[in-house]
Amino acid sequence: MLRQLEDPDIGKHIYTLSAEIYPICRSITGDGVRNTLTHLSRHIDLSINEVPTGTQVFDCTIPREWNIRDAYIKNAQGERIVDFQGSNLHVLNYSSPVHAKLPLHELKKHVFTLPDQPDLVPYRTSYYAEGWGFCMADSRLMGLPDGIYEVLIDATLEHGHLTYGEYLHRGESDDEFLFSAHICHPSLANDNCSGLALLTHLAKRLAPLRTRYTYRFLFAPGTIGAITWLARNEARVPRIKHGLVVSCVGDAGGPTYKKSRRGDAIVDRAMIHVLRHAAPSPEILEFSPYGYDERQYCSPGFNLPVGLFQRSRFATFAEYHTSADNLDFIRPEHLASSYQMIATAIQIVENNWRPMSTCSKCEPQLGRRGLYFAVGGEKNAPADNMPLLWVLNLSDGEHSLLDIAERSNMPFAVIADAARLLEQQGLLRRPVGEAGEENLDRLEPGGAQFQNGRFIAR
Amino acid sequence: MLRQLEDPDIGKHIYTLSAEIYPICRSITGDGVRNTLTHLSRHIDLSINEVPTGTQVFDCTIPREWNIRDAYIKNAQGERIVDFQGSNLHVLNYSSPVHAKLPLHELKKHVFTLPDQPDLVPYRTSYYAEGWGFCMADSRLMGLPDGIYEVLIDATLEHGHLTYGEYLHRGESDDEFLFSAHICHPSLANDNCSGLALLTHLAKRLAPLRTRYTYRFLFAPGTIGAITWLARNEARVPRIKHGLVVSCVGDAGGPTYKKSRRGDAIVDRAMIHVLRHAAPSPEILEFSPYGYDERQYCSPGFNLPVGLFQRSRFATFAEYHTSADNLDFIRPEHLASSYQMIATAIQIVENNWRPMSTCSKCEPQLGRRGLYFAVGGEKNAPADNMPLLWVLNLSDGEHSLLDIAERSNMPFAVIADAARLLEQQGLLRRPVGEAGEENLDRLEPGGAQFQNGRFIAR
Amino acid sequence: MLRQLEDPDIGKHIYTLSAEIYPICRSITGDGVRNTLTHLSRHIDLSINEVPTGTQVFDCTIPREWNIRDAYIKNAQGERIVDFQGSNLHVLNYSSPVHAKLPLHELKKHVFTLPDQPDLVPYRTSYYAEGWGFCMADSRLMGLPDGIYEVLIDATLEHGHLTYGEYLHRGESDDEFLFSAHICHPSLANDNCSGLALLTHLAKRLAPLRTRYTYRFLFAPGTIGAITWLARNEARVPRIKHGLVVSCVGDAGGPTYKKSRRGDAIVDRAMIHVLRHAAPSPEILEFSPYGYDERQYCSPGFNLPVGLFQRSRFATFAEYHTSADNLDFIRPEHLASSYQMIATAIQIVENNWRPMSTCSKCEPQLGRRGLYFAVGGEKNAPADNMPLLWVLNLSDGEHSLLDIAERSNMPFAVIADAARLLEQQGLLRRPVGEAGEENLDRLEPGGAQFQNGRFIAR
């Protein structure tokens, strides 16, 4: 992976931040989003955007702002048998306010449970139709005696704003790499405290570095947030050359990459390359119009090169959208591994170039340059020098380093290192208009070197 | 399938007509073909074409007309041991007339049997070389005592005509969908009474309908009949946009689709789509230059988009070209299933269009339009609305509904219904020059609708 | 295979020549190469090329000439315990001269063994770094007592020449088919006495024949020899339309074909076609920049259509680069089989053309021309005539015979024969500019004919 982005404690840092923002009750609008952004902005210089209720964004309208102070169901004895203070999942997200007393059979019409997972509380929302409701464990609901219950949802649904945060890291080029994570889910650790925290720490470590690309990090509510950003930034959209939606990156499953609608964008190829070298059986999915905000980025009028990176595939794991998606479900080591895969994809787009051999007719004499071992004939010796041979053979100006890594089935860092060493020897040059040697110290590949004529990967 | 083409008794109707024409002794010319066409014309308004013997049709010449009244082999006792009146398969089809007495060893030179299927009578022809002969069960031949036998074939081979029948259903466009079945085989039920009867009933049910395409049904002797039609209709050939040769559609095997020489014609894609959704393991064959009249339609000078549809693949089933291809070998339920697959392919070409989203930048707000369920967050809920999301995502004017059905792996009718509902909501429009909304009531897809924000397939 | 190239004793002839040149101590320069070429020139009219030491060839320089008379390690008793006269593998190839006495632990620094194959002597070289050394069995080395040993390598490394041999068979066209075998390995039978001997006998049998292509046979030291030829023949390089590097063609493994860098050159398709029809599970490898001289021919500045043909894949068999690659390891029957595969590839490029049907609208009437059997209806009969039907169906001027052989999955010779017979019947013609009928007697395909309307392959 990219050496300057490495951090042996990265998993712990991401986990800590995920845990910090886990308790906050987020929704598509409201103070939950603002509080979360405040936590993230302790690490990076976030810009906070507020868009008024009623603003038209393409086919949609910014909804009212939702804020909630308290909510409960009390039994006849006045005991809180369902309590928002214990878990914000208990309230139907974006619920209308209510304060009433009603019999059990009426209450049940407003309660959501998971009969197949009777001890878990589901996560449910009412964005599309006004209403109020509670979520609770089915086993708990089944045990309730008949009687009159008091329900309170002390919430407001009022004219206000939709809030999203943005962090921009300027590179040498205006071309952008967009990272996007949804910020609307309440206490669900994997979905998506993990993605918010990972991207924050990635942005933090990228901040001091010189990069080729400009990196944009978007923390916005799902669907409506991405639509809002796109509607307000149409002029910037053509600059997005690569993009990744990041969610559910802390569990033990996957890794999973879902391709952009294009299917063969650089980010698709880079992520597939990374996952294939990082995991024994990664899941590579074709684009489909269900998932996260890649749905908006890949809508036909934009058709951006934006894929989705996850550990377990959404909607397929038992903990998905339940109270079991808690802080035990995500682990620092999985967060670290996800971070490393994304950092490696950054390394690829940063260091990808099309080498031209200065000696394209026949192979250059590597032995003379100390790039080949002294004694010939050993059966296994060539393997060490294969990265050099692959780069030289495909350095016709038509193949990028990513092309070469794919065709040779070698990790990109190994190929990029081989190209760097060959360029230092004068055996490769850059096509006119491509970034020059000075870029090499910018974001280094793996740091391989030659020892006794053998190519030693770090 | 296409609702207006549906008929719960279709299998029985096709079987009945197959059984009606089964006893007739057909050949490449003669009254057998005429009698068969008379039966078909009770259902549809057939035009009968007669082409004189000696007419040149491309490299071939219309042969003499063959008619037969009687044929037998009598033993020394004057008993008919082989009798044309019992089965017309007993005569070498297109045999010269003969009346002679000859010893068993001479007779055997003119008798065809199947030693590996000793109780079956083979079907054999002598179109390419003049001669006379009989076909019989090998077990029967083996049991014949030495002696003198009397043979009679009371047939004529004279200047006359080649006969074929044609039915044309005019659509809004002159572009044609050609259906073709061979009418030259005598008493073989699957090959091809089944195909003749199925196409007749399909034509009958199509007759009252408004269609986009013009449908041509050709009932002609194999090879020479197709060549004759092509030679006499060269100017019409470019209008053929889709075509299907239909034979052996009543047995329990398959289904089998053999691609046109092009391999990626709309009819190829439509039939493959239909078979994959209709059967667990359909047989999809690449084009090869052996088979039925697709050989002529796909000859290099025409290279028409014409495939072959069958149940069991020809020449691979034990009953092929034997007396076992009888009325027990075909069943109404298989005939009905074959009919439905063809009708579904018609539905596809009739209803295929390239939708354009009116809201291509980001997704339209389905919830507001009642196209999305009220409460969000359920793991399995999206599946219901996936047809809508797929259509919207691929409605860029570059994807047809068939493209979308293929990419989403959903039945065409489901995708077409989703597109119809979205068009009614104003979310899709038709590209300039494509058929408009008024066509939708012409040949309807499955008839899906929305209920409570869920897409309900019929 | 090509009939004029057939020889029932070809395996023995190739084996005999391999055995003749096996004992010679070859290297990248020196009399070993010259002696080998003398043996080959008894069969073909070789031109011998000498290129002086110090000549620049692209990035490389012709090295000094190496010659060796004797070499040994003597023990304290003066006995030759390692003796060059017994096997030239005992000397590190291209070793500097030395004459010294030294203790065992010093000697060991200059000795190469194979601890995993303790009874075999390895083949090692010192082309890239000056030094001296011996190779021996590890078991033998382990058994040596301490003491002083005398080493002698009576060799010279002096200004001289690099030597390579070339044989040119002129065809009707200047377009060339290049065959190349490395001549630098000492006593290794498979690698590459086998390749040198096979190509010599192929050239010998090609010599009297009229061919479409010009055939060039190059016998040159590996890497530096190919580079030298390319550097001295740049103007000729564009004439190379097909090429094959041939090595290790006598063992029981494979066959193996490694594609050219292009991957879809005619030679790639021809060799893959040949191997698939000749062996149950041939190994087809993608190009990689390690192997034999295809590395140079396929370097990006040339990118020639040159593949590699072998039995066992290099560096994967246990005998590779050891004393076990001896005359027992190669067999006449494997050499004959390798010869036949190469000859069949020659047949393909010689006889490949793009037929045009003279009767492209519908099929011609084969029966009238005696090209079809008299009695129709047999289930298996068509198989015999499928080559005719395939050729006719694809004779649109866009498909070559190789295209047709690939699509029909029939051997090229069968398709070429069918095309020849159809051309003789006037049913095919050649496109303007393609070689005409007179070429057919040049290098004939298999010699099929028609009997009783059946196509009979030889």
PDB file of N, CA and C in Angstrom, chain C residues 33 100 128 227 306 308 323 374 394 402 406 432 444:
ATOM      1  N   VAL C  33      29.509 -23.960 -31.385  1.00  0.00           N
ATOM      2  CA  VAL C  33      28.446 -23.557 -32.302  1.00  0.00           C
ATOM      3  C   VAL C  33      28.847 -23.917 -33.729  1.00  0.00           C
ATOM      4  N   ALA C 100      44.671 -23.930 -10.541  1.00  0.00           N
ATOM      5  CA  ALA C 100      45.027 -23.584  -9.158  1.00  0.00           C
ATOM      6  C   ALA C 100      44.871 -24.800  -8.270  1.00  0.00           C
ATOM      7  N   TYR C 128      26.955 -13.300 -17.574  1.00  0.00           N
ATOM      8  CA  TYR C 128      26.756 -11.907 -17.168  1.00  0.00           C
ATOM      9  C   TYR C 128      27.803 -11.394 -16.197  1.00  0.00           C
ATOM     10  N   ILE C 227      18.957 -11.343 -30.930  1.00  0.00           N
ATOM     11  CA  ILE C 227      19.146  -9.883 -30.957  1.00  0.00           C
ATOM     12  C   ILE C 227      20.066  -9.497 -32.117  1.00  0.00           C
ATOM     13  N   VAL C 306       5.236 -14.242 -33.419  1.00  0.00           N
ATOM     14  CA  VAL C 306       6.101 -15.396 -33.190  1.00  0.00           C
ATOM     15  C   VAL C 306       5.720 -16.058 -31.874  1.00  0.00           C
ATOM     16  N   LEU C 308       5.909 -19.869 -29.382  1.00  0.00           N
ATOM     17  CA  LEU C 308       6.875 -20.876 -28.928  1.00  0.00           C
ATOM     18  C   LEU C 308       6.192 -22.231 -28.904  1.00  0.00           C
ATOM     19  N   SER C 323      21.738 -32.936 -16.036  1.00  0.00           N
ATOM     20  CA  SER C 323      22.317 -34.031 -16.803  1.00  0.00           C
ATOM     21  C   SER C 323      21.282 -35.092 -17.160  1.00  0.00           C
ATOM     22  N   ALA C 374     -27.551 -40.784 -52.573  1.00  0.00           N
ATOM     23  CA  ALA C 374     -28.778 -40.943 -53.345  1.00  0.00           C
ATOM     24  C   ALA C 374     -30.023 -41.048 -52.478  1.00  0.00           C
ATOM     25  N   LEU C 394     -20.047 -20.653 -45.312  1.00  0.00           N
ATOM     26  CA  LEU C 394     -19.184 -19.548 -44.872  1.00  0.00           C
ATOM     27  C   LEU C 394     -18.365 -18.952 -46.020  1.00  0.00           C
ATOM     28  N   LEU C 402      -9.192 -21.261 -42.447  1.00  0.00           N
ATOM     29  CA  LEU C 402      -8.892 -21.431 -41.015  1.00  0.00           C
ATOM     30  C   LEU C 402     -10.075 -20.971 -40.164  1.00  0.00           C
ATOM     31  N   GLU C 406     -12.033 -23.472 -37.676  1.00  0.00           N
ATOM     32  CA  GLU C 406     -12.259 -23.152 -36.267  1.00  0.00           C
ATOM     33  C   GLU C 406     -13.743 -23.198 -35.922  1.00  0.00           C
ATOM     34  N   VAL C 432     -10.431 -11.774 -56.100  1.00  0.00           N
ATOM     35  CA  VAL C 432      -9.393 -11.159 -56.920  1.00  0.00           C
ATOM     36  C   VAL C 432      -8.171 -10.918 -56.038  1.00  0.00           C
ATOM     37  N   GLU C 444      -0.391 -29.952 -51.050  1.00  0.00           N
ATOM     38  CA  GLU C 444      -1.757 -30.443 -50.962  1.00  0.00           C
ATOM     39  C   GLU C 444      -2.192 -30.717 -49.542  1.00  0.00           C
TER      40      GLU C 444
END
